[in-house]
Amino acid sequence: MKALIAVKRVVDFNVKVRVKSDQTGVDIANVKMSMNPFDEIAVEEAVRLKEAGVVDEIVAVSCGVAKCQETLRTALALGADRGILVETDEELQPLAVAKLLKALVEKEQPGLVIMGKQAIDDDANQVGQMLAALADLPQATFASKVEVAGDKVKVTREVDGGLETLELATPAVITTDLRLNEPRYVTLPNIMKAKKKQMDTFTPADLGVDVAPRLKTLKVAEPPKRGAGVKVPDVATLLDKLRNEAKVL
């Protein structure tokens, strides 16, 4: 079975992001970038499935600017066998990424498509679901446990009432949650090996996909600063502030 893993280059989760002065977006100049943490979990799960003898080949895919090669090299160092970069300088929105992944699914014919449930930059949580719809594949989102047996995959996912277990026929799309696994550290020998692994580059035009943005960002603003707390002398004053100032009652 082949596993296709989607990875995204995002601002590192340790970095405090700043909004541009013209409020057109987030400032990423001279900012540390890394692989989306949920996608690291997806790569780790694919590697574990390969170590268990379930998956034969892991193909890591990233869509975006040329620097996404660095993210793919990280995936290769974690255990992916080869990488595919869909290179474009165009702003990629979730629907465009889903269409690019659909084209690659048709090209590669994977048994499993695994990706993070969302990216920590836009928090859209849309690509996995859109891909499943476009490619007409079964899907299991927010996976906290994955078990593959033959051409079936059992996925345990967290829901409001507890846990839900789904059984899917492969090929299928799975999006990963934080509790699925703990990604391994990248070792120096594997980083060196990753430099020699195959990486193919395509453009959206090569895949016959139009990635023109459908949505326009009007303004990006930081959330308002939180006000200082106050002490109240009694319950009546507290209720008055909750009702008239906070307006939560």
CSV table of C-alpha atoms in Angstrom, one decimal:
chain,number,residue,atom,x,y,z
A,1,MET,CA,0.0,0.0,0.0
A,2,LYS,CA,1.2,3.5,-0.8
A,3,ALA,CA,0.6,6.4,1.6
A,4,LEU,CA,0.4,10.0,0.4
A,5,ILE,CA,1.1,12.5,3.1
A,6,ALA,CA,0.4,16.2,2.7
A,7,VAL,CA,2.7,18.6,4.6
A,8,LYS,CA,2.5,22.4,4.9
A,9,ARG,CA,5.2,25.0,5.6
A,10,VAL,CA,3.9,27.4,8.3
A,11,VAL,CA,5.3,29.9,10.8
A,12,ASP,CA,6.9,27.9,13.6
A,13,PHE,CA,4.5,27.4,16.5
A,14,ASN,CA,7.1,28.9,19.0
A,15,VAL,CA,7.1,32.2,17.1
A,16,LYS,CA,4.8,35.1,18.1
A,17,VAL,CA,3.2,36.3,14.9
A,18,ARG,CA,2.8,39.9,14.0
A,19,VAL,CA,0.3,41.5,11.7
A,20,LYS,CA,1.6,43.7,8.9
A,21,SER,CA,1.2,47.4,9.4
A,22,ASP,CA,-1.1,47.6,6.4
A,23,GLN,CA,-3.2,44.8,7.9
A,24,THR,CA,-3.0,42.7,4.7
A,25,GLY,CA,-1.7,39.6,6.5
A,26,VAL,CA,0.8,38.2,8.9
A,27,ASP,CA,4.5,39.3,8.6
A,28,ILE,CA,6.6,36.2,7.7
A,29,ALA,CA,9.8,38.1,6.7
A,30,ASN,CA,12.8,36.7,8.6
A,31,VAL,CA,10.5,34.4,10.6
A,32,LYS,CA,11.4,30.8,11.4
A,33,MET,CA,9.2,28.4,9.3
A,34,SER,CA,8.6,24.7,10.0
A,35,MET,CA,6.3,21.9,9.2
A,36,ASN,CA,2.8,22.2,10.4
A,37,PRO,CA,2.7,20.2,13.7
A,38,PHE,CA,-0.5,18.2,12.7
A,39,ASP,CA,1.3,17.2,9.5
A,40,GLU,CA,4.3,15.9,11.5
A,41,ILE,CA,1.9,13.6,13.2
A,42,ALA,CA,0.6,12.4,9.8
A,43,VAL,CA,4.2,11.7,8.7
A,44,GLU,CA,4.9,9.8,11.9
A,45,GLU,CA,1.8,7.7,11.6
A,46,ALA,CA,2.7,6.8,8.0
A,47,VAL,CA,6.2,5.8,9.1
A,48,ARG,CA,4.8,3.6,11.9
A,49,LEU,CA,2.5,1.9,9.4
A,50,LYS,CA,5.5,1.3,7.2
A,51,GLU,CA,7.5,-0.1,10.1
A,52,ALA,CA,4.5,-2.4,10.8
A,53,GLY,CA,4.6,-3.7,7.2
A,54,VAL,CA,1.3,-2.2,6.2
A,55,VAL,CA,2.6,0.6,4.0
A,56,ASP,CA,5.2,0.0,1.3
A,57,GLU,CA,6.0,3.5,0.2
A,58,ILE,CA,5.4,7.0,1.7
A,59,VAL,CA,5.1,10.0,-0.7
A,60,ALA,CA,5.2,13.4,1.0
A,61,VAL,CA,3.6,16.3,-0.9
A,62,SER,CA,3.8,20.0,-0.3
A,63,CYS,CA,2.2,22.9,-2.3
A,64,GLY,CA,3.6,26.4,-2.3
A,65,VAL,CA,6.7,28.4,-2.9
A,66,ALA,CA,10.1,26.9,-3.6
A,67,LYS,CA,11.1,27.0,0.0
A,68,CYS,CA,8.6,24.3,0.7
A,69,GLN,CA,11.4,21.9,-0.4
A,70,GLU,CA,12.8,22.4,3.2
A,71,THR,CA,9.6,21.1,4.7
A,72,LEU,CA,9.6,18.1,2.3
A,73,ARG,CA,13.2,17.4,3.2
A,74,THR,CA,12.1,17.3,6.9
A,75,ALA,CA,9.4,14.8,5.9
A,76,LEU,CA,12.0,12.7,4.0
A,77,ALA,CA,14.3,12.8,7.1
A,78,LEU,CA,11.4,11.6,9.2
A,79,GLY,CA,11.0,8.5,7.0
A,80,ALA,CA,9.1,9.4,3.8
A,81,ASP,CA,10.5,7.7,0.7
A,82,ARG,CA,10.2,10.5,-1.9
A,83,GLY,CA,8.7,14.0,-2.2
A,84,ILE,CA,6.6,15.9,-4.6
A,85,LEU,CA,6.5,19.7,-4.6
A,86,VAL,CA,3.7,21.6,-6.4
A,87,GLU,CA,5.5,24.9,-6.8
A,88,THR,CA,3.6,28.1,-7.2
A,89,ASP,CA,3.9,31.7,-5.9
A,90,GLU,CA,0.1,32.1,-6.0
A,91,GLU,CA,-1.8,32.3,-2.7
A,92,LEU,CA,-3.1,28.8,-2.1
A,93,GLN,CA,-6.5,28.6,-0.5
A,94,PRO,CA,-8.0,25.3,0.9
A,95,LEU,CA,-10.0,24.5,-2.3
A,96,ALA,CA,-7.0,25.0,-4.5
A,97,VAL,CA,-4.9,22.7,-2.3
A,98,ALA,CA,-7.6,20.0,-2.3
A,99,LYS,CA,-7.8,20.2,-6.1
A,100,LEU,CA,-4.0,19.8,-6.4
A,101,LEU,CA,-4.0,16.8,-4.0
A,102,LYS,CA,-6.9,15.3,-6.0
A,103,ALA,CA,-4.8,15.4,-9.2
A,104,LEU,CA,-1.9,13.8,-7.3
A,105,VAL,CA,-4.2,11.1,-5.9
A,106,GLU,CA,-5.2,10.3,-9.4
A,107,LYS,CA,-1.6,10.2,-10.5
A,108,GLU,CA,-0.1,8.2,-7.6
A,109,GLN,CA,-3.1,6.0,-6.7
A,110,PRO,CA,-2.4,5.8,-2.9
A,111,GLY,CA,-4.2,3.5,-0.6
A,112,LEU,CA,-4.2,6.1,2.2
A,113,VAL,CA,-4.0,9.9,2.2
A,114,ILE,CA,-3.0,11.2,5.6
A,115,MET,CA,-2.7,14.9,6.6
A,116,GLY,CA,-3.1,17.1,9.6
A,117,LYS,CA,-6.6,18.0,10.5
A,118,GLN,CA,-5.7,21.7,10.1
A,119,ALA,CA,-2.8,24.1,9.7
A,120,ILE,CA,-1.8,26.3,12.5
A,121,ASP,CA,-1.6,29.4,10.3
A,122,ASP,CA,-5.2,29.7,8.9
A,123,ASP,CA,-6.9,27.0,11.1
A,124,ALA,CA,-9.2,26.3,8.2
A,125,ASN,CA,-9.7,22.6,8.8
A,126,GLN,CA,-11.0,22.1,5.2
A,127,VAL,CA,-8.5,20.5,2.9
A,128,GLY,CA,-9.1,16.9,4.1
A,129,GLN,CA,-12.8,17.1,3.8
A,130,MET,CA,-12.7,18.9,0.4
A,131,LEU,CA,-10.3,16.3,-1.0
A,132,ALA,CA,-12.5,13.4,0.1
A,133,ALA,CA,-15.5,15.1,-1.6
A,134,LEU,CA,-13.6,15.9,-4.8
A,135,ALA,CA,-12.0,12.5,-5.1
A,136,ASP,CA,-15.1,10.6,-3.9
A,137,LEU,CA,-13.2,8.9,-1.1
A,138,PRO,CA,-14.3,7.8,2.4
A,139,GLN,CA,-12.9,10.0,5.1
A,140,ALA,CA,-12.2,9.9,8.8
A,141,THR,CA,-11.2,13.2,10.5
A,142,PHE,CA,-9.6,14.0,13.8
A,143,ALA,CA,-8.1,10.5,14.1
A,144,SER,CA,-6.7,9.5,17.5
A,145,LYS,CA,-6.0,5.9,16.5
A,146,VAL,CA,-5.5,4.2,13.1
A,147,GLU,CA,-5.5,0.4,12.5
A,148,VAL,CA,-5.1,-1.1,9.0
A,149,ALA,CA,-6.2,-4.7,8.2
A,150,GLY,CA,-6.2,-5.7,4.6
A,151,ASP,CA,-8.2,-3.3,2.5
A,152,LYS,CA,-10.0,-1.9,5.6
A,153,VAL,CA,-8.8,0.8,8.0
A,154,LYS,CA,-10.3,1.4,11.5
A,155,VAL,CA,-10.1,4.9,12.7
A,156,THR,CA,-10.9,6.0,16.3
A,157,ARG,CA,-11.8,9.7,16.5
A,158,GLU,CA,-12.8,12.0,19.2
A,159,VAL,CA,-16.4,13.4,19.3
A,160,ASP,CA,-18.3,15.5,21.8
A,161,GLY,CA,-19.7,12.5,23.5
A,162,GLY,CA,-16.5,10.4,23.7
A,163,LEU,CA,-14.9,8.2,21.1
A,164,GLU,CA,-16.2,7.1,17.7
A,165,THR,CA,-14.7,4.2,15.7
A,166,LEU,CA,-15.2,4.1,11.9
A,167,GLU,CA,-14.3,1.4,9.4
A,168,LEU,CA,-13.3,2.6,6.0
A,169,ALA,CA,-12.6,0.8,2.7
A,170,THR,CA,-9.3,1.9,1.2
A,171,PRO,CA,-8.4,4.2,-0.5
A,172,ALA,CA,-9.4,6.7,2.1
A,173,VAL,CA,-8.6,10.1,3.5
A,174,ILE,CA,-7.5,10.4,7.2
A,175,THR,CA,-6.8,13.7,9.1
A,176,THR,CA,-4.8,13.5,12.3
A,177,ASP,CA,-5.4,14.8,15.7
A,178,LEU,CA,-2.8,15.6,18.4
A,179,ARG,CA,-3.4,12.4,20.4
A,180,LEU,CA,-2.6,10.1,17.5
A,181,ASN,CA,1.1,9.8,18.2
A,182,GLU,CA,4.3,11.7,19.3
A,183,PRO,CA,6.5,12.5,16.3
A,184,ARG,CA,10.1,11.3,16.5
A,185,TYR,CA,13.1,13.7,16.4
A,186,VAL,CA,14.9,14.0,13.2
A,187,THR,CA,18.5,12.6,13.4
A,188,LEU,CA,21.5,14.0,11.6
A,189,PRO,CA,22.1,10.7,9.6
A,190,ASN,CA,18.5,10.8,8.4
A,191,ILE,CA,18.9,14.4,7.4
A,192,MET,CA,21.9,13.5,5.3
A,193,LYS,CA,20.0,10.6,3.7
A,194,ALA,CA,17.1,12.8,2.9
A,195,LYS,CA,19.2,15.0,0.7
A,196,LYS,CA,19.7,12.0,-1.7
A,197,LYS,CA,16.0,11.0,-1.8
A,198,GLN,CA,13.9,11.7,-4.9
A,199,MET,CA,12.0,14.9,-5.1
A,200,ASP,CA,9.8,15.7,-8.1
A,201,THR,CA,8.5,19.2,-8.9
A,202,PHE,CA,5.3,20.1,-10.7
A,203,THR,CA,3.3,23.3,-11.3
A,204,PRO,CA,-0.4,23.6,-11.0
A,205,ALA,CA,-0.5,23.9,-14.8
A,206,ASP,CA,1.2,20.5,-15.1
A,207,LEU,CA,-1.6,19.0,-13.1
A,208,GLY,CA,-4.3,20.9,-14.9
A,209,VAL,CA,-5.5,22.8,-11.8
A,210,ASP,CA,-6.6,26.4,-11.6
A,211,VAL,CA,-5.4,27.7,-8.2
A,212,ALA,CA,-6.7,31.3,-8.6
A,213,PRO,CA,-8.0,32.5,-5.2
A,214,ARG,CA,-11.8,32.5,-4.7
A,215,LEU,CA,-11.7,34.5,-1.5
A,216,LYS,CA,-10.3,37.9,-0.8
A,217,THR,CA,-8.9,38.8,2.6
A,218,LEU,CA,-10.2,42.3,3.5
A,219,LYS,CA,-8.2,42.9,6.7
A,220,VAL,CA,-6.1,41.0,9.3
A,221,ALA,CA,-6.1,42.5,12.8
A,222,GLU,CA,-4.7,41.4,16.1
A,223,PRO,CA,-7.3,40.5,18.8
A,224,PRO,CA,-7.9,43.4,21.3
A,225,LYS,CA,-5.7,43.4,24.4
A,226,ARG,CA,-7.3,41.9,27.4
A,227,GLY,CA,-8.2,44.3,30.1
A,228,ALA,CA,-7.0,44.1,33.7
A,229,GLY,CA,-9.1,42.2,36.2
A,230,VAL,CA,-10.9,44.0,39.0
A,231,LYS,CA,-12.0,43.0,42.5
A,232,VAL,CA,-15.7,43.5,43.5
A,233,PRO,CA,-17.0,43.9,47.0
A,234,ASP,CA,-20.0,41.7,46.7
A,235,VAL,CA,-22.1,39.5,44.4
A,236,ALA,CA,-24.5,42.3,43.5
A,237,THR,CA,-21.7,44.3,42.0
A,238,LEU,CA,-20.4,41.3,40.2
A,239,LEU,CA,-23.7,40.6,38.6
A,240,ASP,CA,-24.1,44.3,37.7
A,241,LYS,CA,-20.7,44.2,35.9
A,242,LEU,CA,-21.5,40.9,34.1
A,243,ARG,CA,-24.8,42.3,33.0
A,244,ASN,CA,-23.9,45.9,32.0
A,245,GLU,CA,-20.1,45.9,31.2
A,246,ALA,CA,-19.3,42.4,30.0
A,247,LYS,CA,-22.9,41.9,28.7
A,248,VAL,CA,-22.8,38.1,29.2
A,249,LEU,CA,-26.0,37.9,31.2
